[in-house]
Amino acid sequence: MNRTEVCIVGAGPAGTTVSHFLSKKKIPHVLLDKSVFPRDKICGDGVTVDVMNTLKRISPGFLEEFIEECDMLPCWGFCFRDVNGKELRYDFKDAGFPYAPIFTSRRMEMDNFLVGKLNPEYCQFMPETLVEGISRTPDDVTITYRNKEGESSVQAKMVIGAEGEKPVVTRYLGLDHYRERKHLLGAIRVYYKNVKGFNSGNHLEFFFDKNIMPGYFWAFPLNNNEANVGVGMLSSSIAARKFNLKAAFFEMIEQHPLLSEMFSEAEALEKPKGWGLPSITPQRIIAGERYALVGDAAGMIDPFNGKGIGPGMVSARICSEHIEEALLTKNYQMMPYQEHMYRYYNTEIKVGYTLQKSLRYPWALNSAISVLNLPAIKRWSQNKVVNAWKGWM
Ligand SMILES: Cc1cc2nc3c(=O)[nH]c(=O)nc-3n(C[C@H](O)[C@H](O)[C@H](O)COP(=O)(O)OP(=O)(O)OC[C@H]3O[C@@H](n4cnc5c(N)ncnc54)[C@H](O)[C@@H]3O)c2cc1C
């Protein structure tokens, strides 16, 4: 039996971020992951300013190392296209940012970077280790795992669930895990090469279409002339319409006037792969006695745009502060962390679900895109984004 202060389940961006902050605080911990690294994670590979902010908080040089080592592509803007093909494009090349506000990085590389930088002085990292059981007593938590050496366990003062979308920690603790379809998105991803027509600033391209609403199609440029392409939709609509996301994905590529041109010489590098995105809602309990959830395990995903890496890492940073407090005070009730998170993302939750609703009505989305294209409103909204992002940089 291995004894430690904290045991983290899952070494994606959320789990490794908890680990990096615990190491900074000199708190010994064990980090378990079932995968062999480097490992893929189905994702759009869009890396946002909140990720960069979290990396800088871990250590000032961390962001530079990340940009250098992860083969990232700097992206200077994004474009939404309404159901009639009308564009709303935001270009931030001249916004005075110290670095690109968005990057794309294959998760294979990004997650491997975060794992490669774990601090062995405080973090005992155990890859290829599957968590198979968790039990709680008033004094500790025991996490049972299996790996090449057989079955064993870790005894810790608390367990942090960073296992991603499919619940592990709550399931083994015998707790309910909120997983309603109205707060879940379904999405598929395909890596392509030779997609044409990306903007010279490597903008992220979003396409709305009546058939895939409430949802959208994306094409994000990657380096080496590759692209991350996918489609996502609200799970309750997928179920209600018995919707075939894969068929809709290929239909978009074949029938959408601009996409058919962009993909005329493109080659798929893999078959479509699907995964779920749990969106943030205060209805989800994410903490309790001797446990807390971070990242996708806690549903830290923006309900409108599907962004989850940044919020997952932010939840991990905030969780590490509550872990430190719990260890200091010997009060292992982690509810204050849950309250902190839902307070922190209060505005994003309201705005995110309002925007998500607009995706149900093509006319509402078309009107919004037309209004946002009016020069004065475009300048105002661009400035709002620039100021918000500068705050993160
Ligand atoms: C199609 C798609 C597109 C997306 N696009 C974007 C995007 O462009 N930008 C963005 O910010 N977000 C995006 N997201 C969301 C983003 O991928 C997630 O929010 C993010 O991966 C969450 O990270 P995490 O660390 O919480 O979980 P994960 O990255 O899923 O990591 C969980 C880890 O836990 C491990 N694990 C699971 N079970 C066990 C077990 N029993 N024992 C041990 N280990 C275990 C897994 O091996 C894994 O390594 C997208 C999601 C999808 C599905």
Tab-separated table of C-alpha atoms and ligand atoms in Angstrom:
chain	number	residue	atom	x	y	z
A	1	MET	CA	0.000	0.000	0.000
A	2	ASN	CA	1.271	3.393	-1.124
A	3	ARG	CA	0.505	6.302	1.289
A	4	THR	CA	0.303	9.919	0.160
A	5	GLU	CA	-1.522	13.207	0.757
A	6	VAL	CA	-3.586	13.365	-2.444
A	7	CYS	CA	-4.380	10.866	-5.198
A	8	ILE	CA	-5.375	12.222	-8.631
A	9	VAL	CA	-7.188	9.943	-11.085
A	10	GLY	CA	-6.490	10.929	-14.715
A	11	ALA	CA	-3.508	12.710	-16.297
A	12	GLY	CA	-5.238	14.829	-18.956
A	13	PRO	CA	-4.856	18.637	-18.812
A	14	ALA	CA	-7.008	18.853	-15.658
A	15	GLY	CA	-5.221	16.107	-13.690
A	16	THR	CA	-1.715	17.224	-14.668
A	17	THR	CA	-2.591	20.834	-13.796
A	18	VAL	CA	-3.692	19.786	-10.295
A	19	SER	CA	-0.369	17.945	-10.036
A	20	HIS	CA	1.709	20.935	-11.207
A	21	PHE	CA	0.062	23.237	-8.654
A	22	LEU	CA	0.375	20.669	-5.835
A	23	SER	CA	4.084	20.303	-6.648
A	24	LYS	CA	4.412	24.095	-6.499
A	25	LYS	CA	2.872	23.931	-3.038
A	26	LYS	CA	5.242	21.049	-2.127
A	27	ILE	CA	2.344	18.656	-1.510
A	28	PRO	CA	3.254	14.996	-2.207
A	29	HIS	CA	0.731	13.170	-4.369
A	30	VAL	CA	0.154	10.211	-6.676
A	31	LEU	CA	-1.194	10.633	-10.231
A	32	LEU	CA	-2.717	7.548	-11.891
A	33	ASP	CA	-3.682	7.156	-15.554
A	34	LYS	CA	-4.743	4.076	-17.446
A	35	SER	CA	-3.138	5.235	-20.728
A	36	VAL	CA	0.294	4.859	-22.254
A	37	PHE	CA	1.639	8.354	-23.013
A	38	PRO	CA	1.756	9.937	-25.527
A	39	ARG	CA	-1.945	9.243	-25.971
A	40	ASP	CA	-4.633	10.828	-28.137
A	41	LYS	CA	-7.778	12.525	-26.813
A	42	ILE	CA	-10.637	13.296	-29.197
A	43	CYS	CA	-10.733	17.078	-29.230
A	44	GLY	CA	-10.795	20.109	-31.538
A	45	ASP	CA	-7.206	20.898	-30.425
A	46	GLY	CA	-8.081	24.591	-29.935
A	47	VAL	CA	-5.923	26.036	-27.138
A	48	THR	CA	-7.345	29.232	-25.642
A	49	VAL	CA	-6.002	32.101	-23.506
A	50	ASP	CA	-7.143	30.557	-20.227
A	51	VAL	CA	-4.785	27.626	-20.937
A	52	MET	CA	-1.900	30.043	-21.512
A	53	ASN	CA	-2.804	31.936	-18.336
A	54	THR	CA	-2.784	28.741	-16.275
A	55	LEU	CA	0.585	27.675	-17.684
A	56	LYS	CA	2.095	31.058	-16.787
A	57	ARG	CA	0.759	30.706	-13.254
A	58	ILE	CA	2.467	27.321	-12.912
A	59	SER	CA	5.764	28.986	-13.825
A	60	PRO	CA	6.601	32.052	-15.951
A	61	GLY	CA	8.767	30.057	-18.413
A	62	PHE	CA	6.226	27.258	-18.806
A	63	LEU	CA	4.204	29.005	-21.521
A	64	GLU	CA	7.282	29.648	-23.710
A	65	GLU	CA	8.356	26.006	-23.339
A	66	PHE	CA	4.826	24.916	-24.217
A	67	ILE	CA	4.732	27.032	-27.389
A	68	GLU	CA	8.212	25.828	-28.423
A	69	GLU	CA	7.853	22.137	-27.645
A	70	CYS	CA	4.256	21.431	-28.669
A	71	ASP	CA	4.466	22.181	-32.379
A	72	MET	CA	1.670	24.700	-32.004
A	73	LEU	CA	0.072	26.718	-34.781
A	74	PRO	CA	-0.678	30.360	-33.823
A	75	CYS	CA	-4.240	31.341	-34.802
A	76	TRP	CA	-5.074	35.044	-35.028
A	77	GLY	CA	-8.850	34.919	-35.308
A	78	PHE	CA	-11.997	32.972	-35.970
A	79	CYS	CA	-14.964	33.052	-38.318
A	80	PHE	CA	-18.612	32.048	-37.883
A	81	ARG	CA	-20.709	31.349	-41.002
A	82	ASP	CA	-24.481	31.496	-40.709
A	83	VAL	CA	-26.813	29.048	-42.443
A	84	ASN	CA	-26.744	31.192	-45.618
A	85	GLY	CA	-22.952	31.314	-45.620
A	86	LYS	CA	-22.689	34.903	-44.360
A	87	GLU	CA	-19.402	35.405	-42.490
A	88	LEU	CA	-18.668	37.024	-39.151
A	89	ARG	CA	-14.878	37.150	-38.985
A	90	TYR	CA	-12.782	38.479	-36.115
A	91	ASP	CA	-9.131	39.160	-36.871
A	92	PHE	CA	-6.825	39.959	-33.947
A	93	LYS	CA	-3.534	40.345	-35.822
A	94	ASP	CA	-3.375	44.082	-34.999
A	95	ALA	CA	-4.930	43.875	-31.537
A	96	GLY	CA	-1.569	44.294	-29.784
A	97	PHE	CA	-1.494	40.858	-28.165
A	98	PRO	CA	1.969	39.683	-27.013
A	99	TYR	CA	1.299	36.299	-28.652
A	100	ALA	CA	-1.491	34.677	-30.672
A	101	PRO	CA	-4.710	34.496	-28.624
A	102	ILE	CA	-5.446	30.965	-29.846
A	103	PHE	CA	-3.184	28.085	-30.802
A	104	THR	CA	-3.912	24.662	-32.164
A	105	SER	CA	-1.925	21.747	-30.818
A	106	ARG	CA	-2.654	18.059	-31.251
A	107	ARG	CA	-3.689	16.682	-27.880
A	108	MET	CA	-1.216	13.854	-28.345
A	109	GLU	CA	1.571	16.454	-28.067
A	110	MET	CA	-0.017	18.844	-25.606
A	111	ASP	CA	-0.955	16.230	-23.007
A	112	ASN	CA	2.423	14.547	-23.385
A	113	PHE	CA	4.119	17.895	-22.702
A	114	LEU	CA	2.103	18.357	-19.493
A	115	VAL	CA	2.924	14.811	-18.368
A	116	GLY	CA	6.609	15.199	-19.300
A	117	LYS	CA	6.970	18.237	-17.022
A	118	LEU	CA	5.545	16.595	-13.869
A	119	ASN	CA	7.801	17.150	-10.870
A	120	PRO	CA	9.030	13.744	-9.599
A	121	GLU	CA	10.000	15.282	-6.247
A	122	TYR	CA	6.327	15.618	-5.287
A	123	CYS	CA	4.432	13.690	-7.972
A	124	GLN	CA	4.553	9.923	-8.269
A	125	PHE	CA	3.159	9.441	-11.782
A	126	MET	CA	1.878	5.971	-12.641
A	127	PRO	CA	0.788	5.567	-16.287
A	128	GLU	CA	-0.788	2.341	-17.578
A	129	THR	CA	-2.564	2.094	-14.246
A	130	LEU	CA	-6.309	1.543	-14.257
A	131	VAL	CA	-8.302	2.661	-11.217
A	132	GLU	CA	-10.741	-0.115	-10.348
A	133	GLY	CA	-12.164	0.828	-6.966
A	134	ILE	CA	-12.310	3.567	-4.319
A	135	SER	CA	-13.422	3.360	-0.709
A	136	ARG	CA	-13.785	6.127	1.849
A	137	THR	CA	-13.575	6.047	5.637
A	138	PRO	CA	-13.831	9.059	7.973
A	139	ASP	CA	-9.985	9.099	8.032
A	140	ASP	CA	-8.854	8.441	4.463
A	141	VAL	CA	-9.580	7.284	0.917
A	142	THR	CA	-8.210	4.084	-0.611
A	143	ILE	CA	-7.842	3.901	-4.381
A	144	THR	CA	-7.390	0.415	-5.827
A	145	TYR	CA	-5.661	0.052	-9.169
A	146	ARG	CA	-4.344	-2.548	-11.568
A	147	ASN	CA	-1.209	-2.322	-13.715
A	148	LYS	CA	1.507	-4.609	-15.127
A	149	GLU	CA	2.685	-5.427	-11.616
A	150	GLY	CA	-0.789	-6.568	-10.554
A	151	GLU	CA	-3.346	-5.078	-8.196
A	152	SER	CA	-2.414	-2.596	-5.487
A	153	SER	CA	-3.717	0.541	-3.790
A	154	VAL	CA	-2.973	4.098	-2.713
A	155	GLN	CA	-4.142	5.473	0.615
A	156	ALA	CA	-4.614	9.247	0.566
A	157	LYS	CA	-6.279	12.003	2.541
A	158	MET	CA	-8.303	12.930	-0.510
A	159	VAL	CA	-8.996	11.808	-4.064
A	160	ILE	CA	-9.325	14.140	-7.055
A	161	GLY	CA	-11.334	12.914	-10.045
A	162	ALA	CA	-9.746	14.105	-13.303
A	163	GLU	CA	-10.771	11.041	-15.270
A	164	GLY	CA	-12.581	12.890	-18.058
A	165	GLU	CA	-16.124	12.463	-19.293
A	166	LYS	CA	-16.775	8.884	-18.142
A	167	PRO	CA	-17.240	8.906	-14.354
A	168	VAL	CA	-14.815	6.864	-12.255
A	169	VAL	CA	-14.398	8.547	-8.858
A	170	THR	CA	-18.101	9.197	-8.168
A	171	ARG	CA	-19.025	5.772	-9.542
A	172	TYR	CA	-16.617	3.939	-7.222
A	173	LEU	CA	-17.601	6.138	-4.286
A	174	GLY	CA	-21.204	5.063	-4.944
A	175	LEU	CA	-22.351	8.648	-5.587
A	176	ASP	CA	-24.741	9.989	-8.214
A	177	HIS	CA	-23.011	11.528	-11.210
A	178	TYR	CA	-25.108	14.118	-13.039
A	179	ARG	CA	-25.027	13.198	-16.731
A	180	GLU	CA	-28.248	14.513	-18.301
A	181	ARG	CA	-28.390	14.841	-22.090
A	182	LYS	CA	-29.464	18.478	-21.929
A	183	HIS	CA	-26.051	19.237	-20.409
A	184	LEU	CA	-24.074	16.990	-22.712
A	185	LEU	CA	-22.835	17.550	-26.267
A	186	GLY	CA	-21.896	14.789	-28.684
A	187	ALA	CA	-19.120	15.370	-31.209
A	188	ILE	CA	-16.927	13.594	-33.731
A	189	ARG	CA	-13.466	14.477	-34.960
A	190	VAL	CA	-11.484	13.558	-38.074
A	191	TYR	CA	-7.888	14.607	-38.816
A	192	TYR	CA	-7.431	15.613	-42.467
A	193	LYS	CA	-4.572	16.738	-44.637
A	194	ASN	CA	-4.636	19.095	-47.650
A	195	VAL	CA	-7.712	21.082	-46.623
A	196	LYS	CA	-7.541	24.290	-48.711
A	197	GLY	CA	-8.638	27.860	-48.154
A	198	PHE	CA	-7.722	28.598	-44.540
A	199	ASN	CA	-7.154	32.270	-43.791
A	200	SER	CA	-3.477	33.396	-43.731
A	201	GLY	CA	-3.861	34.129	-39.997
A	202	ASN	CA	-4.834	30.457	-39.438
A	203	HIS	CA	-8.340	31.391	-38.289
A	204	LEU	CA	-10.598	28.777	-36.704
A	205	GLU	CA	-13.559	28.241	-39.056
A	206	PHE	CA	-17.059	27.491	-37.696
A	207	PHE	CA	-20.010	26.602	-39.954
A	208	PHE	CA	-23.674	26.611	-38.927
A	209	ASP	CA	-26.207	24.668	-40.958
A	210	LYS	CA	-29.932	23.972	-40.447
A	211	ASN	CA	-29.367	20.218	-40.455
A	212	ILE	CA	-26.828	20.215	-37.616
A	213	MET	CA	-28.447	22.784	-35.317
A	214	PRO	CA	-28.258	23.072	-32.334
A	215	GLY	CA	-24.613	22.454	-33.123
A	216	TYR	CA	-21.885	23.351	-35.568
A	217	PHE	CA	-19.208	22.059	-37.919
A	218	TRP	CA	-15.602	23.165	-37.392
A	219	ALA	CA	-12.382	23.140	-39.386
A	220	PHE	CA	-9.285	24.165	-37.410
A	221	PRO	CA	-5.929	24.422	-39.192
A	222	LEU	CA	-2.989	22.504	-37.709
A	223	ASN	CA	0.665	22.687	-38.692
A	224	ASN	CA	2.066	20.362	-41.415
A	225	ASN	CA	-0.891	21.165	-43.699
A	226	GLU	CA	-3.250	19.139	-41.520
A	227	ALA	CA	-6.588	20.112	-40.012
A	228	ASN	CA	-8.802	19.092	-37.132
A	229	VAL	CA	-12.343	18.797	-38.485
A	230	GLY	CA	-15.528	17.837	-36.699
A	231	VAL	CA	-19.142	18.350	-35.893
A	232	GLY	CA	-20.874	18.633	-32.532
A	233	MET	CA	-24.475	18.823	-31.399
A	234	LEU	CA	-26.551	18.871	-28.225
A	235	SER	CA	-27.006	15.251	-27.069
A	236	SER	CA	-30.710	15.676	-26.279
A	237	SER	CA	-31.284	16.715	-29.927
A	238	ILE	CA	-29.167	13.840	-31.249
A	239	ALA	CA	-31.309	11.426	-29.217
A	240	ALA	CA	-34.660	13.095	-30.008
A	241	ARG	CA	-33.941	13.163	-33.752
A	242	LYS	CA	-32.103	9.799	-33.756
A	243	PHE	CA	-29.518	11.878	-35.564
A	244	ASN	CA	-26.586	10.324	-37.401
A	245	LEU	CA	-23.707	12.702	-36.667
A	246	LYS	CA	-21.240	10.859	-38.914
A	247	ALA	CA	-23.573	10.954	-41.924
A	248	ALA	CA	-24.247	14.670	-41.313
A	249	PHE	CA	-20.493	15.328	-41.115
A	250	PHE	CA	-19.804	13.852	-44.559
A	251	GLU	CA	-22.941	15.467	-46.018
A	252	MET	CA	-21.668	18.870	-44.895
A	253	ILE	CA	-18.322	18.273	-46.601
A	254	GLU	CA	-19.965	17.135	-49.820
A	255	GLN	CA	-22.869	19.569	-50.038
A	256	HIS	CA	-21.837	22.835	-48.365
A	257	PRO	CA	-20.677	25.128	-51.213
A	258	LEU	CA	-17.553	26.413	-49.421
A	259	LEU	CA	-16.664	23.184	-47.611
A	260	SER	CA	-16.885	21.097	-50.781
A	261	GLU	CA	-14.286	23.442	-52.280
A	262	MET	CA	-12.060	23.408	-49.179
A	263	PHE	CA	-12.139	19.582	-49.076
A	264	SER	CA	-11.862	18.931	-52.833
A	265	GLU	CA	-8.264	17.659	-52.457
A	266	ALA	CA	-8.407	16.708	-48.794
A	267	GLU	CA	-7.625	13.270	-47.428
A	268	ALA	CA	-9.000	11.912	-44.160
A	269	LEU	CA	-6.221	10.559	-41.923
A	270	GLU	CA	-8.564	8.527	-39.723
A	271	LYS	CA	-12.151	7.328	-39.382
A	272	PRO	CA	-14.561	9.612	-37.453
A	273	LYS	CA	-14.107	9.252	-33.701
A	274	GLY	CA	-16.774	10.375	-31.237
A	275	TRP	CA	-16.739	11.551	-27.622
A	276	GLY	CA	-19.000	13.405	-25.189
A	277	LEU	CA	-18.668	16.933	-23.803
A	278	PRO	CA	-20.400	17.504	-20.435
A	279	SER	CA	-21.291	21.189	-20.157
A	280	ILE	CA	-21.025	23.190	-16.962
A	281	THR	CA	-24.114	23.319	-14.754
A	282	PRO	CA	-24.561	23.988	-11.029
A	283	GLN	CA	-26.869	20.955	-11.042
A	284	ARG	CA	-23.759	18.761	-11.076
A	285	ILE	CA	-22.267	17.999	-7.653
A	286	ILE	CA	-18.499	18.154	-8.042
A	287	ALA	CA	-17.202	17.955	-4.484
A	288	GLY	CA	-17.838	16.450	-1.076
A	289	GLU	CA	-16.079	14.823	1.854
A	290	ARG	CA	-12.491	13.942	0.824
A	291	TYR	CA	-13.135	14.239	-2.916
A	292	ALA	CA	-13.433	16.790	-5.717
A	293	LEU	CA	-13.823	16.590	-9.490
A	294	VAL	CA	-11.984	18.740	-12.034
A	295	GLY	CA	-12.061	19.134	-15.833
A	296	ASP	CA	-14.549	17.032	-17.793
A	297	ALA	CA	-15.217	14.891	-14.723
A	298	ALA	CA	-16.717	18.094	-13.274
A	299	GLY	CA	-18.380	19.064	-16.574
A	300	MET	CA	-16.185	22.148	-17.016
A	301	ILE	CA	-17.127	22.745	-20.659
A	302	ASP	CA	-18.581	25.905	-22.195
A	303	PRO	CA	-22.122	24.987	-23.382
A	304	PHE	CA	-21.869	27.116	-26.545
A	305	ASN	CA	-18.420	26.567	-28.013
A	306	GLY	CA	-17.344	23.275	-26.404
A	307	LYS	CA	-14.193	24.770	-24.919
A	308	GLY	CA	-13.048	22.535	-22.069
A	309	ILE	CA	-9.249	22.474	-21.855
A	310	GLY	CA	-8.967	25.977	-20.368
A	311	PRO	CA	-11.893	25.689	-17.919
A	312	GLY	CA	-10.617	22.231	-16.930
A	313	MET	CA	-7.193	23.680	-16.110
A	314	VAL	CA	-8.727	26.662	-14.298
A	315	SER	CA	-10.859	24.286	-12.197
A	316	ALA	CA	-7.678	22.319	-11.438
A	317	ARG	CA	-5.830	25.442	-10.294
A	318	ILE	CA	-8.700	26.540	-8.066
A	319	CYS	CA	-9.116	23.005	-6.732
A	320	SER	CA	-5.421	22.901	-5.744
A	321	GLU	CA	-5.991	25.991	-3.567
A	322	HIS	CA	-8.847	24.231	-1.772
A	323	ILE	CA	-6.769	21.060	-1.400
A	324	GLU	CA	-4.003	23.073	0.282
A	325	GLU	CA	-6.553	24.670	2.612
A	326	ALA	CA	-8.129	21.278	3.430
A	327	LEU	CA	-4.753	19.748	4.281
A	328	LEU	CA	-3.799	22.724	6.451
A	329	THR	CA	-7.074	22.835	8.380
A	330	LYS	CA	-7.625	19.040	8.337
A	331	ASN	CA	-11.163	19.770	7.152
A	332	TYR	CA	-11.567	17.604	4.064
A	333	GLN	CA	-15.029	18.792	3.052
A	334	MET	CA	-14.449	20.136	-0.486
A	335	MET	CA	-17.848	21.818	-1.003
A	336	PRO	CA	-16.234	25.299	-0.829
A	337	TYR	CA	-14.410	24.367	-4.058
A	338	GLN	CA	-17.738	23.598	-5.780
A	339	GLU	CA	-19.222	26.911	-4.614
A	340	HIS	CA	-16.085	28.705	-5.794
A	341	MET	CA	-16.317	27.172	-9.305
A	342	TYR	CA	-19.986	27.957	-9.888
A	343	ARG	CA	-19.440	31.513	-8.636
A	344	TYR	CA	-16.378	31.859	-10.872
A	345	TYR	CA	-18.209	30.707	-14.026
A	346	ASN	CA	-21.591	32.265	-13.195
A	347	THR	CA	-21.552	34.699	-16.163
A	348	GLU	CA	-20.140	32.124	-18.597
A	349	ILE	CA	-22.912	29.692	-17.614
A	350	LYS	CA	-25.640	32.288	-18.266
A	351	VAL	CA	-24.134	33.574	-21.527
A	352	GLY	CA	-23.200	30.071	-22.731
A	353	TYR	CA	-26.698	28.616	-22.394
A	354	THR	CA	-28.298	31.741	-23.923
A	355	LEU	CA	-26.026	31.415	-26.958
A	356	GLN	CA	-26.666	27.670	-27.067
A	357	LYS	CA	-30.422	28.389	-27.249
A	358	SER	CA	-29.842	30.676	-30.254
A	359	LEU	CA	-28.460	27.612	-32.056
A	360	ARG	CA	-31.971	26.130	-32.028
A	361	TYR	CA	-33.258	28.903	-34.264
A	362	PRO	CA	-31.396	29.508	-37.540
A	363	TRP	CA	-33.181	32.870	-37.981
A	364	ALA	CA	-31.931	34.050	-34.559
A	365	LEU	CA	-28.379	33.075	-35.410
A	366	ASN	CA	-28.602	34.714	-38.858
A	367	SER	CA	-29.933	37.941	-37.309
A	368	ALA	CA	-27.223	37.935	-34.636
A	369	ILE	CA	-24.501	37.498	-37.272
A	370	SER	CA	-25.990	40.314	-39.389
A	371	VAL	CA	-26.183	42.681	-36.413
A	372	LEU	CA	-22.656	41.816	-35.257
A	373	ASN	CA	-21.406	42.621	-38.761
A	374	LEU	CA	-22.597	46.259	-38.486
A	375	PRO	CA	-19.307	48.232	-38.332
A	376	ALA	CA	-19.910	49.966	-34.965
A	377	ILE	CA	-21.139	46.767	-33.310
A	378	LYS	CA	-18.321	44.757	-34.845
A	379	ARG	CA	-15.749	47.219	-33.407
A	380	TRP	CA	-17.474	47.159	-30.004
A	381	SER	CA	-17.651	43.351	-29.846
A	382	GLN	CA	-14.067	42.963	-31.099
A	383	ASN	CA	-12.868	45.382	-28.386
A	384	LYS	CA	-14.784	43.432	-25.759
A	385	VAL	CA	-13.058	40.209	-26.794
A	386	VAL	CA	-9.648	41.912	-26.986
A	387	ASN	CA	-10.006	43.386	-23.491
A	388	ALA	CA	-11.230	40.098	-22.028
A	389	TRP	CA	-8.354	38.173	-23.608
A	390	LYS	CA	-5.736	40.771	-22.615
A	391	GLY	CA	-6.907	40.202	-19.039
A	392	TRP	CA	-5.918	36.527	-19.378
A	393	MET	CA	-2.551	37.301	-21.009
B	1	LIG	C1	-14.810	16.395	-30.314
B	1	LIG	C2	-14.341	17.311	-29.216
B	1	LIG	C3	-13.770	18.538	-29.544
B	1	LIG	C4	-13.290	19.378	-28.527
B	1	LIG	N1	-12.636	20.527	-28.874
B	1	LIG	C5	-12.095	21.309	-27.921
B	1	LIG	C6	-11.292	22.437	-28.271
B	1	LIG	O1	-11.008	22.697	-29.447
B	1	LIG	N2	-10.806	23.217	-27.268
B	1	LIG	C7	-11.060	22.935	-25.962
B	1	LIG	O2	-10.621	23.698	-25.091
B	1	LIG	N3	-11.777	21.837	-25.599
B	1	LIG	C8	-12.277	21.004	-26.540
B	1	LIG	N4	-12.952	19.866	-26.182
B	1	LIG	C9	-13.072	19.522	-24.755
B	1	LIG	C10	-11.747	18.935	-24.225
B	1	LIG	O3	-11.319	17.889	-25.058
B	1	LIG	C11	-11.939	18.416	-22.793
B	1	LIG	O4	-12.628	19.395	-22.054
B	1	LIG	C12	-10.595	18.112	-22.116
B	1	LIG	O5	-9.963	17.040	-22.734
B	1	LIG	C13	-10.806	17.776	-20.634
B	1	LIG	O6	-9.592	17.368	-20.060
B	1	LIG	P1	-9.576	16.426	-18.775
B	1	LIG	O7	-8.182	16.435	-18.270
B	1	LIG	O8	-10.673	16.785	-17.857
B	1	LIG	O9	-9.967	14.965	-19.309
B	1	LIG	P2	-9.244	14.022	-20.379
B	1	LIG	O10	-8.410	14.815	-21.288
B	1	LIG	O11	-10.324	13.183	-20.946
B	1	LIG	O12	-8.283	13.103	-19.492
B	1	LIG	C14	-8.798	12.116	-18.641
B	1	LIG	C15	-7.700	11.107	-18.339
B	1	LIG	O13	-8.207	10.173	-17.371
B	1	LIG	C16	-7.736	8.878	-17.680
B	1	LIG	N5	-8.655	7.885	-17.089
B	1	LIG	C17	-9.963	7.698	-17.372
B	1	LIG	N6	-10.468	6.674	-16.638
B	1	LIG	C18	-9.451	6.206	-15.872
B	1	LIG	C19	-9.334	5.153	-14.909
B	1	LIG	N7	-10.359	4.360	-14.581
B	1	LIG	N8	-8.126	4.953	-14.331
B	1	LIG	C20	-7.057	5.736	-14.644
B	1	LIG	N9	-7.117	6.739	-15.550
B	1	LIG	C21	-8.292	6.978	-16.151
B	1	LIG	C22	-7.728	8.853	-19.214
B	1	LIG	O14	-6.803	7.893	-19.712
B	1	LIG	C23	-7.304	10.287	-19.555
B	1	LIG	O15	-5.908	10.403	-19.776
B	1	LIG	C24	-13.435	18.999	-27.164
B	1	LIG	C25	-14.026	17.774	-26.841
B	1	LIG	C26	-14.468	16.929	-27.851
B	1	LIG	C27	-15.066	15.598	-27.483
